[in-house]
Short mmCIF file of C-alpha atoms (C1' of nucleotides) in Angstrom, two decimals:
data_model
loop_
_atom_site.label_atom_id
_atom_site.label_comp_id
_atom_site.label_asym_id
_atom_site.label_seq_id
_atom_site.Cartn_x
_atom_site.Cartn_y
_atom_site.Cartn_z
CA UNK A 1 47.64 5.84 133.94
CA UNK A 2 44.33 4.56 134.98
CA UNK A 3 43.06 1.10 133.51
CA UNK A 4 40.49 2.79 131.21
CA UNK A 5 42.91 4.89 129.58
CA UNK A 6 45.29 1.91 129.40
CA UNK A 7 42.55 -0.22 127.77
CA UNK A 8 41.79 2.51 125.03
CA UNK A 9 45.49 2.86 124.25
CA UNK A 10 45.98 -0.90 123.91
CA UNK A 11 42.79 -0.93 121.60
CA UNK A 12 44.27 1.89 119.38
CA UNK A 13 47.64 0.32 119.41
CA UNK A 14 46.04 -3.03 118.38
CA UNK A 15 44.07 -1.37 115.58
CA UNK A 16 47.24 0.38 114.21
CA UNK A 17 49.23 -2.60 114.23
CA UNK A 18 46.58 -4.82 112.62
CA UNK A 19 45.96 -2.31 109.75
CA UNK A 20 49.72 -2.68 108.87
CA UNK A 21 49.49 -6.44 109.06
CA UNK A 22 51.22 -6.75 112.50
CA UNK A 23 49.86 -8.54 115.63
CA UNK A 24 49.27 -6.94 118.93
CA UNK A 25 51.82 -8.30 121.57
CA UNK A 26 52.73 -7.56 125.15
CA UNK A 27 56.31 -6.52 124.05
CA UNK A 28 54.99 -4.09 121.47
CA UNK A 29 52.86 -2.43 124.20
CA UNK A 30 55.64 -2.33 126.52
CA UNK A 31 58.04 -0.71 123.99
CA UNK A 32 55.44 1.79 123.01
CA UNK A 33 54.64 2.53 126.59
CA UNK A 34 58.41 3.07 127.26
CA UNK A 35 58.39 5.71 124.43
CA UNK A 36 55.34 7.55 125.58
CA UNK A 37 56.47 7.69 129.26
CA UNK A 38 59.81 9.59 128.79
CA UNK A 39 59.95 11.43 125.48
CA UNK A 40 63.61 12.09 125.50
CA UNK A 41 64.45 10.58 122.08
CA UNK A 42 65.93 7.33 123.47
CA UNK A 43 68.17 5.14 121.43
CA UNK A 44 67.17 1.42 121.10
CA UNK A 45 69.63 0.45 123.63
CA UNK A 46 67.93 2.86 126.09
CA UNK A 47 64.55 1.60 125.15
CA UNK A 48 65.81 -1.86 125.83
CA UNK A 49 66.93 -0.94 129.30
CA UNK A 50 63.72 0.78 130.18
CA UNK A 51 61.57 -2.09 128.78
CA UNK A 52 63.54 -4.62 130.69
CA UNK A 53 62.40 -3.03 134.18
CA UNK A 54 58.79 -3.83 133.29
CA UNK A 55 59.36 -7.13 131.26
CA UNK A 56 62.82 -8.53 132.43
CA UNK A 57 62.92 -11.29 129.76
CA UNK A 58 62.55 -9.01 126.71
CA UNK A 59 65.48 -9.38 124.34
CA UNK A 60 67.30 -7.04 122.19
CA UNK A 61 66.14 -8.24 118.99
CA UNK A 62 62.57 -7.96 120.10
CA UNK A 63 63.18 -4.33 120.91
CA UNK A 64 64.29 -3.72 117.35
CA UNK A 65 61.46 -5.72 115.99
CA UNK A 66 58.82 -3.69 118.00
CA UNK A 67 60.43 -0.42 117.21
CA UNK A 68 60.41 -1.28 113.42
CA UNK A 69 56.78 -2.43 113.77
CA UNK A 70 55.78 0.91 115.40
CA UNK A 71 57.55 3.00 112.69
CA UNK A 72 55.95 0.78 110.01
CA UNK A 73 52.41 1.45 111.30
CA UNK A 74 53.09 5.22 111.83
CA UNK A 75 53.10 5.53 115.49
CA UNK A 76 56.71 6.18 116.01
CA UNK A 77 59.58 8.07 114.15
CA UNK A 78 63.14 7.09 113.68
CA UNK A 79 65.46 10.02 114.23
CA UNK A 80 69.00 10.27 112.82
CA UNK A 81 70.87 13.01 114.70
CA UNK A 82 74.51 11.95 114.48
CA UNK A 83 76.80 9.11 113.74
CA UNK A 84 76.03 6.08 115.91
CA UNK A 85 72.74 4.98 117.38
CA UNK A 86 69.35 5.86 116.06
CA UNK A 87 66.71 7.57 118.27
CA UNK A 88 63.07 7.04 118.54
CA UNK A 89 60.18 9.59 118.97
CA UNK A 90 56.56 8.85 119.46
CA UNK A 91 55.47 12.50 118.69
CA UNK A 92 53.94 12.17 115.25
CA UNK A 93 52.93 15.82 114.84
CA UNK A 94 54.90 17.72 112.14
CA UNK A 95 57.89 19.10 114.06
CA UNK A 96 61.72 19.42 113.90
CA UNK A 97 64.57 18.46 116.21
CA UNK A 98 66.87 21.07 117.64
CA UNK A 99 69.91 19.13 118.65
CA UNK A 100 72.72 20.31 120.92
CA UNK A 101 75.92 19.00 119.46
CA UNK A 102 77.56 19.71 122.87
CA UNK A 103 75.33 17.81 125.20
CA UNK A 104 73.18 15.76 123.04
CA UNK A 105 69.87 17.34 124.26
CA UNK A 106 66.85 17.32 121.76
CA UNK A 107 64.08 19.79 121.63
CA UNK A 108 60.91 19.13 119.54
CA UNK A 109 59.74 22.33 117.85
CA UNK A 110 56.37 22.46 115.94
CA UNK A 111 56.84 23.19 112.22
CA UNK A 112 54.89 25.92 110.42
CA UNK A 113 53.28 24.43 107.44
CA UNK A 114 55.17 26.60 104.92
CA UNK A 115 58.46 25.11 106.09
CA UNK A 116 57.63 21.87 104.17
CA UNK A 117 56.67 23.32 100.75
CA UNK A 118 59.87 23.28 98.57
CA UNK A 119 59.60 21.89 95.00
CA UNK A 120 61.33 18.53 94.80
CA UNK A 121 62.72 16.27 92.07
CA UNK A 122 60.15 15.63 89.21
CA UNK A 123 57.90 12.64 90.33
CA UNK A 124 59.24 12.17 93.78
CA UNK A 125 56.56 10.97 96.05
CA UNK A 126 57.00 12.55 99.43
CA UNK A 127 56.33 10.49 102.53
CA UNK A 128 57.64 12.56 105.49
CA UNK A 129 60.20 15.39 106.42
CA UNK A 130 63.05 14.89 108.87
CA UNK A 131 64.43 18.17 109.96
CA UNK A 132 67.28 18.63 112.22
CA UNK A 133 68.82 21.82 113.53
CA UNK A 134 72.13 21.48 114.79
CA UNK A 135 73.87 23.95 117.23
CA UNK A 136 74.29 24.69 121.08
CA UNK A 137 71.52 24.83 123.50
CA UNK A 138 71.17 27.73 125.88
CA UNK A 139 72.97 25.87 128.80
CA UNK A 140 75.98 24.91 126.61
CA UNK A 141 76.28 28.46 125.13
CA UNK A 142 76.37 29.81 128.65
CA UNK A 143 79.04 27.43 129.78
CA UNK A 144 81.59 28.76 127.10
CA UNK B 1 91.28 18.04 85.97
CA UNK B 2 94.24 19.96 84.72
CA UNK B 3 97.29 20.63 86.82
CA UNK B 4 96.49 24.37 87.47
CA UNK B 5 93.07 23.60 88.73
CA UNK B 6 94.38 20.73 90.87
CA UNK B 7 97.16 23.23 92.30
CA UNK B 8 94.49 25.65 93.15
CA UNK B 9 92.25 23.16 94.92
CA UNK B 10 95.27 21.81 96.88
CA UNK B 11 95.96 25.44 97.96
CA UNK B 12 92.45 26.21 99.08
CA UNK B 13 92.17 22.78 100.83
CA UNK B 14 95.37 23.57 102.62
CA UNK B 15 94.23 26.93 103.78
CA UNK B 16 90.98 25.56 104.97
CA UNK B 17 92.64 22.82 106.89
CA UNK B 18 95.32 25.15 108.38
CA UNK B 19 92.76 27.65 109.74
CA UNK B 20 91.07 24.86 111.69
CA UNK B 21 94.50 23.63 112.88
CA UNK B 22 94.84 20.55 110.60
CA UNK B 23 97.71 19.65 108.45
CA UNK B 24 97.56 19.18 104.73
CA UNK B 25 98.15 15.61 103.82
CA UNK B 26 97.99 13.58 100.71
CA UNK B 27 95.39 11.33 102.34
CA UNK B 28 93.25 14.36 103.09
CA UNK B 29 93.53 15.55 99.43
CA UNK B 30 92.74 11.95 98.19
CA UNK B 31 89.52 11.76 100.31
CA UNK B 32 88.34 15.11 99.37
CA UNK B 33 89.00 14.47 95.71
CA UNK B 34 87.05 11.14 95.95
CA UNK B 35 83.98 13.16 97.35
CA UNK B 36 84.32 15.71 94.72
CA UNK B 37 84.61 13.36 91.79
CA UNK B 38 81.30 11.40 92.41
CA UNK B 39 78.79 13.30 94.41
CA UNK B 40 76.57 10.44 95.32
CA UNK B 41 76.77 10.74 98.92
CA UNK B 42 78.99 7.77 99.72
CA UNK B 43 79.39 6.10 102.98
CA UNK B 44 82.75 5.99 104.70
CA UNK B 45 83.18 2.53 103.43
CA UNK B 46 82.60 3.50 99.99
CA UNK B 47 84.91 6.38 100.33
CA UNK B 48 87.55 4.06 101.53
CA UNK B 49 87.14 1.66 98.53
CA UNK B 50 87.37 4.49 96.15
CA UNK B 51 90.41 6.12 97.82
CA UNK B 52 92.15 2.87 97.78
CA UNK B 53 92.17 2.95 94.07
CA UNK B 54 94.31 6.04 94.05
CA UNK B 55 96.15 5.15 97.27
CA UNK B 56 96.42 1.57 98.09
CA UNK B 57 97.80 1.75 101.49
CA UNK B 58 95.26 4.21 102.87
CA UNK B 59 93.64 2.62 106.02
CA UNK B 60 90.10 2.68 107.26
CA UNK B 61 90.92 4.90 110.27
CA UNK B 62 92.61 7.35 108.15
CA UNK B 63 89.45 7.67 106.11
CA UNK B 64 87.50 8.42 109.15
CA UNK B 65 90.09 10.80 110.30
CA UNK B 66 90.17 12.59 107.06
CA UNK B 67 86.29 12.89 106.75
CA UNK B 68 86.12 14.16 110.37
CA UNK B 69 88.85 16.86 109.52
CA UNK B 70 87.04 17.85 106.30
CA UNK B 71 83.65 18.13 108.41
CA UNK B 72 85.39 20.07 111.00
CA UNK B 73 86.95 22.60 108.63
CA UNK B 74 83.64 23.02 106.82
CA UNK B 75 84.30 21.48 103.48
CA UNK B 76 82.06 18.45 103.92
CA UNK B 77 78.72 17.73 105.50
CA UNK B 78 77.83 14.49 107.32
CA UNK B 79 74.40 13.20 106.31
CA UNK B 80 72.27 10.73 108.36
CA UNK B 81 69.45 9.34 106.33
CA UNK B 82 68.79 5.91 107.74
CA UNK B 83 69.83 3.32 110.37
CA UNK B 84 73.27 2.36 109.50
CA UNK B 85 76.32 4.06 107.82
CA UNK B 86 76.70 7.86 107.61
CA UNK B 87 77.10 9.56 104.31
CA UNK B 88 79.25 12.26 103.23
CA UNK B 89 78.49 15.32 100.92
CA UNK B 90 80.90 17.98 99.68
CA UNK B 91 78.23 20.27 98.60
CA UNK B 92 78.16 23.08 101.29
CA UNK B 93 75.36 25.30 99.75
CA UNK B 94 72.07 25.34 101.67
CA UNK B 95 70.32 22.33 100.24
CA UNK B 96 68.20 19.51 101.54
CA UNK B 97 68.23 15.78 100.61
CA UNK B 98 65.38 13.87 98.89
CA UNK B 99 66.02 10.36 99.77
CA UNK B 100 64.37 7.39 98.12
CA UNK B 101 63.49 4.82 100.85
CA UNK B 102 63.07 2.15 98.20
CA UNK B 103 66.42 2.45 96.28
CA UNK B 104 68.45 4.67 98.41
CA UNK B 105 69.07 7.29 95.77
CA UNK B 106 69.84 10.91 97.21
CA UNK B 107 68.98 14.03 95.25
CA UNK B 108 70.29 17.49 96.48
CA UNK B 109 67.64 20.40 96.16
CA UNK B 110 68.45 23.87 96.76
CA UNK B 111 66.74 25.45 99.80
CA UNK B 112 64.67 28.44 99.56
CA UNK B 113 65.98 30.89 102.41
CA UNK B 114 62.45 31.07 104.04
CA UNK B 115 62.63 27.25 104.74
CA UNK B 116 65.09 27.71 107.57
CA UNK B 117 63.45 30.46 109.55
CA UNK B 118 61.33 28.78 112.29
CA UNK B 119 61.66 30.04 115.85
CA UNK B 120 63.61 27.69 118.01
CA UNK B 121 64.09 26.99 121.73
CA UNK B 122 65.13 30.17 123.72
CA UNK B 123 68.80 30.88 123.61
CA UNK B 124 69.60 27.97 121.14
CA UNK B 125 72.57 29.01 118.86
CA UNK B 126 71.91 27.40 115.39
CA UNK B 127 74.92 26.05 113.48
CA UNK B 128 73.26 24.39 110.55
CA UNK B 129 70.19 22.63 109.29
CA UNK B 130 69.86 19.00 108.09
CA UNK B 131 66.71 18.70 106.09
CA UNK B 132 65.83 15.26 104.80
CA UNK B 133 62.84 14.41 102.70
CA UNK B 134 61.81 10.70 102.69
CA UNK B 135 59.70 9.06 100.02
CA UNK B 136 60.04 7.40 96.66
CA UNK B 137 61.83 8.51 93.67
CA UNK B 138 60.10 8.69 90.16
CA UNK B 139 61.57 5.45 89.01
CA UNK B 140 60.55 3.46 92.15
CA UNK B 141 57.08 4.97 91.97
CA UNK B 142 56.76 3.75 88.48
CA UNK B 143 57.79 0.23 89.30
CA UNK B 144 54.86 -0.11 91.54
"C1'" DC C 1 117.98 20.22 108.39
"C1'" DC C 2 116.04 19.18 112.97
"C1'" DC C 3 112.54 19.05 116.21
"C1'" DT C 4 107.93 18.93 117.80
"C1'" DT C 5 103.83 17.07 117.11
"C1'" DA C 6 100.11 15.58 114.09
"C1'" DT C 7 98.82 11.99 111.14
"C1'" DT C 8 98.95 7.43 109.52
"C1'" DT C 9 98.84 2.49 109.83
"C1'" DA C 10 97.11 -2.18 110.97
"C1'" DG C 11 94.76 -4.53 113.75
"C1'" DA C 12 92.09 -5.04 118.05
"C1'" DA C 13 88.11 -3.54 120.50
"C1'" DT C 14 83.64 -1.63 120.96
"C1'" DG C 15 78.91 -0.40 119.70
"C1'" DA C 16 74.77 -0.93 116.96
"C1'" DT C 17 72.05 -3.78 114.36
"C1'" DT C 18 70.73 -8.00 111.95
"C1'" DC C 19 70.52 -12.74 111.55
"C1'" DC C 20 69.33 -17.45 113.07
"C1'" DA C 21 67.00 -21.63 114.44
"C1'" DA C 22 64.14 -23.31 118.17
"C1'" DT C 23 60.18 -22.02 121.19
"C1'" DT C 24 56.09 -19.54 122.09
"C1'" DA C 25 52.08 -16.67 121.29
"C1'" DT C 26 48.30 -14.74 118.44
"C1'" DT C 27 44.80 -15.06 115.29
"C1'" DG C 28 41.18 -16.63 112.51
"C1'" DA C 29 38.49 -20.91 111.45
"C1'" DC C 30 35.61 -24.52 112.97
"C1'" DG D 1 36.94 -23.02 123.27
"C1'" DT D 2 40.26 -25.90 120.26
"C1'" DC D 3 43.34 -26.30 116.50
"C1'" DA D 4 46.33 -25.12 112.86
"C1'" DA D 5 48.87 -21.64 110.53
"C1'" DT D 6 51.98 -18.42 110.96
"C1'" DA D 7 53.86 -14.25 113.14
"C1'" DA D 8 56.63 -12.85 117.10
"C1'" DT D 9 60.02 -13.71 120.69
"C1'" DT D 10 64.19 -15.43 122.51
"C1'" DG D 11 69.39 -15.84 123.16
"C1'" DG D 12 73.33 -15.99 120.99
"C1'" DA D 13 76.14 -15.72 117.20
"C1'" DA D 14 77.40 -12.87 113.14
"C1'" DT D 15 77.82 -8.69 110.67
"C1'" DC D 16 78.47 -4.00 109.93
"C1'" DA D 17 80.21 0.67 111.41
"C1'" DT D 18 83.13 3.16 114.05
"C1'" DT D 19 86.62 4.09 117.42
"C1'" DC D 20 90.84 2.99 119.97
"C1'" DT D 21 95.77 1.96 120.37
"C1'" DA D 22 100.68 2.06 120.15
"C1'" DA D 23 104.32 2.20 116.97
"C1'" DA D 24 106.03 4.31 112.60
"C1'" DT D 25 105.91 8.33 109.55
"C1'" DA D 26 105.49 12.88 107.61
"C1'" DA D 27 104.33 18.09 108.03
"C1'" DG D 28 105.83 22.48 109.14
"C1'" DG D 29 108.17 25.98 111.85
"C1'" DG D 30 112.50 27.62 113.33
#
DNA sequence: CCCTTATTTAGAATGATTCCAATTATTGAC
DNA sequence: GTCAATAATTGGAATCATTCTAAATAAGGG
């Protein structure tokens, strides 16, 4: 990533954080960078491990704090796919997750707009959809 | 519930367990009963508390074992709505969960068949869908 | 009724997340 | 730029959720 892009990203990240009442910190930039660099839906622990490579003193609690801030300001989504650790996803476009119950692989698939148009409980104010499709990926189907 | 219904349910539960290679036990019946009695998407801990009222010696590990067996034989669904404890749902019809991020209430809503018809990754074998709609329930909208 | 083997049990162990109190860093006002 | 106010970070302890373990018990087929 070149310096100009970097600077632009920092600026946008700062704005997003600020409008939700959060401060811009180097840790939050680092955590957001980690998520953008490898979009494989890492757990908080995995984010922590990767962030430590760039920022050796970052702590566990800070990673959770940063992830929560990024979720709260709409830059990152929390993804719950199985019992156990939550995963994080910086793709904010409408999409669903195909999840391989065998190997744990996750595939983002764009959502057709009509997929999210069911009538809900009366008065319910929708914030967002979380659509997970469970099954077996092509590789794991072959192996059986 | 009258004895005849009870007996029928036991029989069906036994068959379902057997066809997946599980044995019928009083603990599994108890856990399944608990889920059927109050369909509020309890966590494993809540199931444990309720099951203990009917079966004081049932253990934590057994509740997890029973829930896993019921999920494996297709009588119960696991539902992941937020960071933290997994919830359990005995409604096996195609439906999605409207989840109030404020108060934690969960509403089952039947799915129109066209909602689950998106093209997925090549070769992916779909097992089932988990659709969660996050937002605020009518009550919580009013309170603000 | 006996045998085999799955299941249950209590408690320890692990994993994921949150809490805490002290320190540090960011931001806005001057 | 300096200062004060306060949000964020830190490391570690604490808590919550789940899994593991080894011994005791119970199902189900023959």
